[in-house]
Short mmCIF file of C-alpha atoms and ligand atoms in Angstrom, two decimals:
data_model
loop_
_atom_site.label_atom_id
_atom_site.label_comp_id
_atom_site.label_asym_id
_atom_site.label_seq_id
_atom_site.Cartn_x
_atom_site.Cartn_y
_atom_site.Cartn_z
CA MET A 1 12.20 64.29 37.12
CA PRO A 2 15.28 62.51 38.40
CA GLN A 3 15.73 62.41 42.18
CA PRO A 4 18.68 64.45 43.22
CA HIS A 5 21.46 62.07 44.69
CA LEU A 6 21.49 62.56 48.42
CA TRP A 7 24.70 61.55 50.15
CA LYS A 8 24.21 58.87 52.72
CA ARG A 9 25.89 58.82 56.05
CA SER A 10 27.74 55.67 55.13
CA GLU A 11 28.98 56.88 51.80
CA VAL A 12 30.53 59.98 53.52
CA ILE A 13 32.05 57.91 56.31
CA ASP A 14 33.53 55.58 53.52
CA ALA A 15 35.29 58.49 52.04
CA LEU A 16 37.44 59.18 55.00
CA ASP A 17 40.97 58.09 54.80
CA GLN A 18 41.58 58.13 58.43
CA PRO A 19 39.39 58.94 61.44
CA ILE A 20 39.69 62.67 62.33
CA SER A 21 38.59 63.85 65.42
CA ASN A 22 37.99 67.71 64.49
CA PRO A 23 38.72 68.58 60.98
CA TYR A 24 38.26 72.36 61.71
CA GLN A 25 40.45 72.71 64.97
CA VAL A 26 42.88 75.36 63.79
CA LEU A 27 40.59 77.56 62.01
CA ARG A 28 39.07 79.86 64.55
CA PRO A 29 40.56 82.83 66.29
CA THR A 30 41.56 81.76 69.58
CA ASP A 31 43.37 84.80 71.03
CA ALA A 32 42.14 87.40 73.43
CA SER A 33 40.45 89.28 70.52
CA VAL A 34 37.43 86.78 70.84
CA LYS A 35 35.67 87.42 74.16
CA PRO A 36 35.11 84.24 76.07
CA ASN A 37 31.33 83.62 76.57
CA LYS A 38 30.12 80.31 77.77
CA HIS A 39 26.59 81.02 76.28
CA ALA A 40 27.84 81.54 72.94
CA PRO A 41 27.00 79.15 70.28
CA ASP A 42 29.52 76.55 69.39
CA PRO A 43 30.01 76.22 65.59
CA MET A 44 32.44 73.10 65.91
CA LYS A 45 29.84 71.15 68.02
CA TRP A 46 27.22 72.22 65.38
CA LEU A 47 29.24 70.85 62.71
CA GLU A 48 29.61 67.58 64.61
CA GLU A 49 25.90 67.23 64.98
CA ASN A 50 24.63 68.57 61.70
CA SER A 51 26.96 67.33 58.99
CA ASN A 52 26.26 64.21 56.89
CA ASN A 53 23.55 66.02 54.95
CA LYS A 54 21.18 66.20 58.04
CA TYR A 55 19.08 68.81 56.20
CA ALA A 56 19.14 67.53 52.69
CA GLU A 57 15.79 67.95 51.20
CA THR A 58 13.74 65.34 49.34
CA ALA A 59 11.98 66.40 46.06
CA LYS A 60 8.86 66.74 48.14
CA GLU A 61 10.24 69.03 50.44
CA ARG A 62 11.93 71.21 47.83
CA ASP A 63 8.44 71.36 45.97
CA PHE A 64 6.86 72.46 49.19
CA TRP A 65 9.44 75.20 49.91
CA ARG A 66 9.15 76.25 46.31
CA SER A 67 5.41 76.80 46.77
CA VAL A 68 5.59 78.93 49.97
CA PRO A 69 5.00 82.64 48.78
CA ALA A 70 7.70 84.77 49.54
CA TRP A 71 9.37 82.11 51.92
CA GLY A 72 6.85 83.08 54.75
CA LYS A 73 8.67 84.48 57.65
CA HIS A 74 6.48 82.72 60.13
CA ILE A 75 6.51 79.18 58.94
CA SER A 76 10.00 78.79 57.77
CA PRO A 77 12.26 76.51 59.80
CA LYS A 78 14.53 76.82 56.78
CA PRO A 79 16.63 79.87 56.62
CA ARG A 80 15.37 82.54 53.90
CA ALA A 81 18.39 82.44 51.77
CA ALA A 82 19.55 82.75 48.34
CA LEU A 83 22.63 82.09 45.95
CA ILE A 84 23.10 85.49 44.52
CA SER A 85 25.07 86.43 41.26
CA LEU A 86 25.53 89.82 39.51
CA VAL A 87 26.42 88.75 36.03
CA ARG A 88 26.35 89.73 32.57
CA ASN A 89 24.57 87.91 29.64
CA SER A 90 28.02 87.44 27.89
CA GLU A 91 29.33 85.61 30.91
CA LEU A 92 26.68 82.77 30.83
CA GLU A 93 29.31 80.06 30.14
CA GLY A 94 31.51 81.05 32.97
CA LEU A 95 28.46 81.21 35.29
CA MET A 96 27.17 77.70 34.14
CA GLN A 97 30.60 76.48 35.25
CA SER A 98 30.23 78.02 38.53
CA MET A 99 26.67 76.63 38.97
CA ARG A 100 27.27 73.32 37.96
CA GLN A 101 29.95 72.74 40.47
CA LEU A 102 27.93 74.52 43.43
CA GLU A 103 24.87 72.34 42.34
CA TYR A 104 26.95 69.09 42.22
CA HIS A 105 28.89 69.68 45.48
CA TRP A 106 25.93 71.31 47.71
CA ASN A 107 22.90 72.96 46.31
CA ARG A 108 21.38 70.07 44.79
CA LYS A 109 20.95 68.56 48.32
CA TYR A 110 19.59 71.90 49.74
CA ASN A 111 17.85 73.61 46.84
CA TYR A 112 18.25 77.27 47.80
CA PRO A 113 17.07 79.63 45.00
CA TRP A 114 19.35 81.41 42.71
CA VAL A 115 19.04 85.17 42.21
CA PHE A 116 20.60 86.62 39.25
CA PHE A 117 21.23 90.16 39.00
CA ASN A 118 22.12 92.30 35.95
CA ASP A 119 22.40 95.88 34.73
CA GLU A 120 20.18 95.08 31.72
CA GLU A 121 17.53 92.33 31.11
CA PHE A 122 18.85 88.99 30.95
CA SER A 123 18.40 87.16 27.72
CA ASP A 124 15.97 84.07 27.05
CA GLU A 125 19.02 82.01 26.43
CA PHE A 126 20.68 82.97 29.84
CA LYS A 127 17.27 82.25 31.69
CA ALA A 128 16.86 78.97 30.05
CA ALA A 129 20.28 77.71 30.25
CA THR A 130 20.58 78.51 34.15
CA GLN A 131 17.46 77.29 35.04
CA ASN A 132 18.20 73.95 33.44
CA LEU A 133 21.23 73.51 35.96
CA THR A 134 19.08 73.47 39.16
CA ASN A 135 15.95 72.05 40.69
CA ALA A 136 15.77 75.13 42.82
CA GLN A 137 13.92 78.29 41.70
CA CYS A 138 15.74 81.05 39.73
CA TYR A 139 14.90 84.63 39.84
CA TYR A 140 16.28 87.12 37.19
CA GLU A 141 16.40 90.75 38.30
CA VAL A 142 17.40 93.98 36.72
CA VAL A 143 19.30 96.25 39.04
CA PRO A 144 17.52 99.60 39.45
CA GLN A 145 18.88 102.46 37.51
CA GLU A 146 19.27 104.67 40.47
CA HIS A 147 21.59 101.84 41.87
CA TRP A 148 23.83 101.74 38.83
CA SER A 149 24.59 105.26 38.04
CA LEU A 150 26.70 108.36 38.86
CA PRO A 151 25.33 110.13 41.81
CA ASP A 152 24.65 113.81 41.21
CA TRP A 153 27.23 114.91 43.77
CA ILE A 154 30.02 113.47 41.48
CA ASP A 155 32.18 115.62 39.51
CA GLU A 156 32.32 114.14 36.05
CA GLY A 157 35.73 115.59 34.91
CA ARG A 158 37.28 114.54 38.29
CA PHE A 159 35.78 110.96 37.43
CA MET A 160 37.27 110.92 34.01
CA ASN A 161 40.57 111.95 35.40
CA SER A 162 40.65 108.97 37.74
CA LEU A 163 39.57 106.43 34.97
CA GLU A 164 42.56 107.70 33.13
CA TYR A 165 44.98 107.91 35.73
CA LEU A 166 44.25 104.43 37.33
CA GLY A 167 44.13 102.86 33.99
CA ALA A 168 47.43 104.41 33.19
CA ILE A 169 49.21 103.15 36.23
CA GLY A 170 47.72 99.73 35.65
CA VAL A 171 45.37 99.27 38.42
CA GLY A 172 43.19 96.36 37.27
CA LYS A 173 40.14 97.52 35.52
CA GLY A 174 40.85 101.08 36.60
CA TRP A 175 39.66 102.56 33.40
CA MET A 176 36.32 100.64 33.22
CA VAL A 177 33.12 102.80 34.14
CA SER A 178 31.09 99.56 34.64
CA TYR A 179 33.53 98.37 37.29
CA ARG A 180 33.14 101.45 39.38
CA HIS A 181 29.28 100.85 39.27
CA MET A 182 29.83 97.35 40.12
CA CYS A 183 32.01 97.74 43.22
CA ARG A 184 29.54 100.43 44.50
CA TRP A 185 26.54 98.23 43.83
CA ASN A 186 28.30 95.30 45.88
CA SER A 187 29.23 97.73 48.67
CA GLY A 188 25.97 99.49 49.22
CA PHE A 189 23.18 98.24 47.18
CA PHE A 190 22.91 94.70 46.46
CA TYR A 191 20.95 94.13 49.81
CA LYS A 192 18.49 96.76 48.91
CA HIS A 193 17.29 95.03 45.89
CA PRO A 194 13.39 94.48 46.32
CA ARG A 195 13.88 90.73 45.42
CA LEU A 196 15.94 90.20 48.56
CA LYS A 197 13.38 91.87 50.73
CA ASP A 198 12.15 88.22 51.72
CA PHE A 199 15.60 86.99 52.44
CA ASP A 200 17.82 87.07 55.39
CA TRP A 201 21.01 85.28 54.06
CA TYR A 202 23.02 85.14 50.90
CA TRP A 203 25.92 83.50 49.17
CA ARG A 204 27.68 85.27 46.62
CA VAL A 205 28.68 83.45 43.49
CA GLU A 206 30.63 84.76 40.25
CA PRO A 207 31.02 83.39 36.92
CA ASP A 208 34.09 81.22 36.30
CA VAL A 209 34.78 80.30 39.81
CA HIS A 210 35.44 76.78 41.16
CA PHE A 211 34.13 74.79 43.83
CA PHE A 212 36.14 71.72 44.75
CA CYS A 213 34.75 70.04 47.80
CA SER A 214 31.42 68.23 48.75
CA ILE A 215 29.74 70.29 51.33
CA ASP A 216 27.63 68.18 53.41
CA TYR A 217 25.85 70.55 55.72
CA ASP A 218 23.33 73.37 55.26
CA ILE A 219 25.68 76.52 55.09
CA PHE A 220 22.87 78.82 55.92
CA ARG A 221 21.63 76.85 58.76
CA PHE A 222 25.16 76.78 60.06
CA MET A 223 25.30 80.64 59.74
CA ARG A 224 21.81 81.23 61.34
CA ASP A 225 22.07 78.60 64.31
CA ASN A 226 25.65 79.95 65.20
CA ASN A 227 24.66 83.61 65.04
CA LEU A 228 27.36 84.15 62.22
CA LYS A 229 27.17 87.47 60.24
CA TYR A 230 29.77 87.08 57.65
CA GLY A 231 31.71 83.96 56.13
CA PHE A 232 34.81 84.27 54.05
CA ASN A 233 37.41 81.71 52.60
CA MET A 234 40.39 83.83 51.40
CA ASN A 235 41.83 86.81 53.26
CA ILE A 236 44.48 88.61 51.19
CA LEU A 237 46.21 91.65 49.99
CA ASP A 238 44.85 93.47 46.90
CA ASP A 239 46.02 96.53 45.03
CA ALA A 240 45.92 99.41 47.54
CA ARG A 241 46.42 102.08 44.76
CA SER A 242 42.61 101.60 44.14
CA PHE A 243 41.66 103.05 47.58
CA PRO A 244 44.26 105.48 48.79
CA SER A 245 41.92 107.36 50.85
CA LEU A 246 39.80 104.64 52.27
CA TRP A 247 41.54 104.22 55.60
CA SER A 248 41.63 108.04 56.35
CA ARG A 249 37.83 108.05 55.44
CA THR A 250 37.29 105.23 57.73
CA ARG A 251 39.20 106.67 60.56
CA SER A 252 37.24 110.00 60.33
CA PHE A 253 33.98 107.91 60.31
CA ILE A 254 35.10 106.05 63.57
CA ASN A 255 35.78 109.51 65.01
CA ALA A 256 32.46 110.89 63.91
CA HIS A 257 30.37 107.83 64.86
CA PRO A 258 32.07 106.03 67.61
CA GLU A 259 28.56 104.66 68.62
CA HIS A 260 28.43 102.45 65.73
CA ILE A 261 31.67 100.43 66.49
CA HIS A 262 30.66 97.23 68.15
CA PRO A 263 32.09 96.86 71.70
CA ASP A 264 33.51 93.35 70.95
CA ALA A 265 34.78 94.38 67.57
CA ASP A 266 38.45 93.79 66.68
CA LEU A 267 40.21 96.01 64.32
CA ASP A 268 43.60 95.10 65.52
CA TRP A 269 44.30 92.47 62.85
CA LEU A 270 43.61 95.11 60.06
CA LEU A 271 46.06 97.57 61.65
CA ASP A 272 49.80 97.39 61.88
CA ASN A 273 52.20 99.67 63.33
CA ASP A 274 55.40 100.20 61.48
CA SER A 275 57.13 96.92 61.04
CA PRO A 276 60.12 95.83 59.14
CA SER A 277 58.15 94.30 56.16
CA SER A 278 56.06 97.32 55.50
CA SER A 279 57.36 100.06 53.47
CA SER A 280 58.15 103.61 54.63
CA SER A 281 56.40 104.99 51.66
CA ALA A 282 53.20 104.31 53.30
CA THR A 283 49.96 104.66 51.12
CA PHE A 284 48.20 106.51 53.72
CA SER A 285 50.69 109.17 54.87
CA SER A 286 47.67 111.73 54.39
CA ALA A 287 45.50 109.78 56.77
CA GLY A 288 44.34 112.60 59.26
CA GLY A 289 41.80 112.84 62.10
CA GLY A 290 43.49 110.53 64.74
CA GLY A 291 41.36 107.77 66.14
CA GLY A 292 43.52 104.91 67.11
CA SER A 293 46.87 103.91 66.32
CA GLY A 294 48.00 101.92 63.34
CA GLU A 295 47.57 101.90 59.59
CA TYR A 296 45.41 99.74 57.64
CA ASN A 297 47.53 96.90 56.42
CA ASN A 298 45.39 96.27 53.42
CA CYS A 299 44.06 92.80 54.28
CA GLN A 300 40.66 92.08 52.94
CA PHE A 301 38.19 89.24 52.69
CA PHE A 302 38.25 88.25 48.98
CA SER A 303 34.71 89.16 48.58
CA ASN A 304 33.91 87.26 45.24
CA PHE A 305 33.17 84.35 47.79
CA GLU A 306 31.06 85.50 50.72
CA VAL A 307 28.08 84.14 52.83
CA GLY A 308 26.45 86.98 54.72
CA SER A 309 23.62 88.21 56.87
CA LEU A 310 21.33 90.56 54.78
CA ALA A 311 20.25 92.08 58.28
CA PHE A 312 23.96 92.99 58.87
CA PHE A 313 24.34 94.74 55.48
CA ARG A 314 21.03 96.70 56.04
CA SER A 315 22.14 97.80 59.59
CA ALA A 316 22.25 101.25 60.58
CA ALA A 317 26.05 101.00 61.03
CA ASN A 318 26.81 99.73 57.95
CA GLU A 319 24.53 101.81 55.96
CA ALA A 320 26.12 104.81 57.71
CA TYR A 321 29.43 103.65 56.85
CA PHE A 322 28.66 103.14 53.24
CA ASN A 323 26.87 106.60 52.91
CA TRP A 324 29.96 108.18 54.51
CA LEU A 325 32.29 106.52 51.79
CA ASP A 326 29.90 107.19 48.93
CA ARG A 327 29.29 110.83 49.71
CA ALA A 328 33.13 111.49 49.54
CA GLY A 329 33.07 109.91 46.01
CA GLY A 330 35.69 107.25 46.52
CA PHE A 331 33.96 104.81 44.13
CA TYR A 332 34.49 107.31 41.23
CA TYR A 333 37.42 109.51 42.27
CA GLU A 334 39.23 106.35 43.44
CA ARG A 335 38.26 102.73 42.65
CA PHE A 336 37.01 101.43 46.10
CA GLY A 337 36.42 97.84 46.05
CA ASP A 338 33.64 96.15 47.81
CA ALA A 339 36.33 93.80 49.41
CA PRO A 340 38.06 96.15 51.62
CA ILE A 341 34.80 98.01 52.40
CA HIS A 342 33.18 94.76 53.47
CA THR A 343 36.13 93.69 55.45
CA LEU A 344 36.29 96.96 57.36
CA SER A 345 32.55 97.23 57.74
CA VAL A 346 32.50 93.68 59.29
CA ALA A 347 35.54 94.12 61.49
CA MET A 348 34.13 97.53 62.92
CA PHE A 349 30.56 96.37 63.50
CA VAL A 350 30.60 92.70 64.10
CA PRO A 351 32.31 90.84 67.05
CA LYS A 352 35.12 88.53 65.89
CA SER A 353 33.27 85.49 67.07
CA GLU A 354 30.64 86.12 64.40
CA ILE A 355 32.81 86.06 61.31
CA TRP A 356 33.55 82.67 60.08
CA PHE A 357 36.64 81.22 58.09
CA PHE A 358 35.16 78.71 55.72
CA ARG A 359 38.49 76.78 55.57
CA ASP A 360 36.42 73.53 54.40
CA ILE A 361 35.30 75.27 51.29
CA GLY A 362 37.67 74.61 48.30
CA TYR A 363 37.22 77.46 45.95
CA GLN A 364 39.07 79.15 43.27
CA HIS A 365 38.69 82.55 41.53
CA ASP A 366 41.16 83.31 38.74
CA ILE A 367 44.59 82.61 39.99
CA ASN A 368 43.54 82.50 43.69
CA ARG A 369 42.73 79.04 44.88
CA HIS A 370 42.08 77.77 48.52
CA CYS A 371 41.78 73.99 49.09
CA PRO A 372 41.60 72.56 52.54
CA PRO A 373 44.34 70.17 53.77
CA ASN A 374 41.72 67.65 55.27
CA SER A 375 40.53 64.66 53.24
CA ALA A 376 37.54 64.71 55.28
CA HIS A 377 36.29 67.31 53.04
CA ARG A 378 36.27 65.16 49.90
CA CYS A 379 37.77 67.83 47.71
CA ASP A 380 39.11 67.51 44.13
CA CYS A 381 41.97 69.69 44.68
CA GLU A 382 45.62 69.76 45.95
CA PRO A 383 45.70 71.20 49.41
CA THR A 384 46.94 74.64 49.58
CA ARG A 385 49.20 76.30 52.40
CA LEU A 386 47.24 78.52 54.92
CA ASP A 387 49.39 81.54 53.42
CA GLU A 388 49.02 80.53 49.86
CA ASN A 389 47.15 83.59 48.42
CA PHE A 390 48.45 86.13 50.68
CA TYR A 391 50.44 88.16 48.11
CA LYS A 392 49.40 86.82 44.78
CA LEU A 393 47.68 89.84 43.89
CA VAL A 394 50.34 92.36 45.01
CA PRO A 395 53.80 91.53 44.25
CA LEU A 396 56.23 91.50 47.21
CA GLU A 397 58.17 94.24 45.64
CA SER A 398 55.35 96.57 45.54
CA PRO A 399 55.83 99.43 47.76
CA GLN A 400 52.38 99.25 49.34
CA ARG A 401 51.91 98.61 53.15
CA LYS A 402 51.95 95.01 53.94
CA PRO A 403 51.06 93.29 57.48
CA ALA A 404 53.96 91.66 59.38
CA ASP A 405 52.12 88.42 59.45
CA THR A 406 49.99 87.10 56.42
CA CYS A 407 46.50 88.39 56.44
CA ILE A 408 44.87 85.06 57.42
CA ARG A 409 47.18 84.60 60.52
CA ARG A 410 46.71 88.18 61.40
CA PHE A 411 42.83 87.16 61.60
CA LEU A 412 43.10 84.00 63.21
CA GLY A 413 45.46 85.32 65.90
CA GLY A 414 46.61 83.20 68.68
CA GLY A 415 47.03 79.41 68.98
CA GLY A 416 50.50 79.53 67.65
CA LEU A 417 49.37 80.72 64.36
CA VAL A 418 51.50 83.94 64.62
CA GLU A 419 54.30 82.45 66.69
CA LYS A 420 57.75 82.08 65.00
CA LYS A 421 60.19 79.15 65.47
CA GLU A 422 62.95 80.20 67.85
CA GLY A 423 65.91 81.48 66.18
CA TRP A 424 63.97 82.20 63.01
CA ASN A 425 64.95 85.51 61.30
CA ALA A 426 63.10 87.47 58.65
CA ASP A 427 66.20 89.07 57.11
CA VAL A 428 68.13 85.79 56.94
CA GLU A 429 65.12 84.15 55.25
CA ARG A 430 65.11 87.00 52.59
CA ALA A 431 68.64 86.96 52.12
CA TRP A 432 68.29 83.27 50.97
CA GLY A 433 65.58 83.98 48.49
CA GLY A 434 62.51 83.58 50.95
CA ASP A 435 59.77 86.04 51.34
CA GLY A 436 60.27 86.62 54.95
CA TYR A 437 56.74 85.25 55.90
CA GLY A 438 58.04 81.76 56.95
CA GLY A 439 59.14 80.31 60.31
CA TYR A 440 55.74 79.88 61.87
CA VAL A 441 55.40 77.28 64.41
CA LEU A 442 52.29 76.02 63.05
CA SER A 443 52.18 75.58 59.14
CA GLY A 444 48.26 75.60 59.23
CA LEU A 445 48.25 72.23 57.58
CA GLU A 446 48.05 70.51 60.98
P1 GDP B 1 37.02 90.97 39.60
O1 GDP B 1 36.74 89.71 40.15
O2 GDP B 1 37.27 92.04 40.61
O3 GDP B 1 37.98 90.74 38.59
O4 GDP B 1 35.74 91.45 38.83
P2 GDP B 1 34.66 90.79 37.92
O5 GDP B 1 34.93 91.28 36.54
O6 GDP B 1 34.69 89.36 38.05
O7 GDP B 1 33.25 91.33 38.22
C1 GDP B 1 32.79 90.98 39.66
C2 GDP B 1 31.35 90.32 39.43
O8 GDP B 1 30.67 91.57 38.90
C3 GDP B 1 31.29 89.43 38.44
O9 GDP B 1 30.17 88.55 39.12
C4 GDP B 1 30.79 89.95 37.18
O10 GDP B 1 29.83 89.01 36.57
C5 GDP B 1 29.94 91.14 37.82
N1 GDP B 1 29.85 92.17 36.88
C6 GDP B 1 31.07 93.15 36.69
N2 GDP B 1 30.74 94.10 35.94
C7 GDP B 1 29.51 94.00 35.46
C8 GDP B 1 28.60 94.67 34.58
O11 GDP B 1 28.92 95.59 33.92
N3 GDP B 1 27.25 94.00 34.37
C9 GDP B 1 26.93 93.00 35.23
N4 GDP B 1 25.65 92.56 34.96
N5 GDP B 1 27.72 92.36 36.07
C10 GDP B 1 29.03 92.77 35.95
MN1 MN B 2 35.77 88.09 39.27
#
């Protein structure tokens, strides 16, 4: 078997156009929403010390870890982690594209297993073709029926009406039954699959996505060693007509279960008080129950890319929240997506310092693309602006609520990222054909 190519330190250094002291510097929330703590892990320092493929595996090490039954909890210095993908047999080609790129840019050096999930058996062709693309172990799993079917408390007539209505008004895949099951599975069931019992971390991968940059550190060790719970790389708006009651349900959850809210959680970046750029025909006028000020601004981590802690998703808080939403029927009477749900859950139950923006991972899903500005990341893509994907999925003209600053800036907060240049004016910018989201002191490409 050919040896995987391991990047040597010298190769990585040769690739740098210029010395860069800290390619990550503007990427972290630096405002008051992150509690100072001098004992907290320092992800920047970690990256300086552990990049250059420090933990790349030899073939021998890989074979050793493959031979360990169930990734033995007590002997493993390597995080028990997997690349996971829910995918159909018919999406094999698209998945092969995603796999080839992620293997080439990262996993051939780290050999984390792949776990494929499907609502039916995988074909032999699917199994053979995917296993061919990796030296790592592959698992092929069927989703249990009870995780992929209409719960008995759902009124079928009401569900049918919703399919017809959301289809008619043009909400993406609003008419598809399977899409509803998929969103619900990604929200509340993937982490309960028996195959993931022996795993602590996952990286979600979809068919037909792109990875553009060589990643020269072990993403999962990075998450574990820095006590991170959730990592994302796009933070954007999506069609809020798919979840009209999500915020009012969430607010009532907060009122009913304040004990689950983490003391260092920061929800502010997701809540906007009425601002000039948000419409008066707010989607959530029916929100009741009080519980803090502000309305959900519809920002969400774009969850087709995510790296996360399974322990977090299995936690009592996340489970209680998922069940709360599920009982109310939002996956079927509306089309709740896993993206806003993961976003709200992470924001409520995880301190902001444990959420990570993977600015260094170049990635594309359909028309949304994220490419880091810094050549230190060895990317085959043209750098994108920090705000690039903000309203790609929701036209500016849409009446849905939008935040006053772009989602990623709302998340990152201080450090100049939401400061505007002196004299800048949104109305003037719009009058001259702009979108009203310019004028920031920092472009994000610094
Ligand atoms: P979008 O990204 O929101 O447009 O949704 P996708 O169609 O890409 O679906 C999200 C993920 O779920 C992808 O990985 C799909 O392959 C997977 N998926 C969606 N529906 C089904 C389904 O009915 N069966 C299976 N096995 N996978 C599905
Ligand atoms: Mn997709």
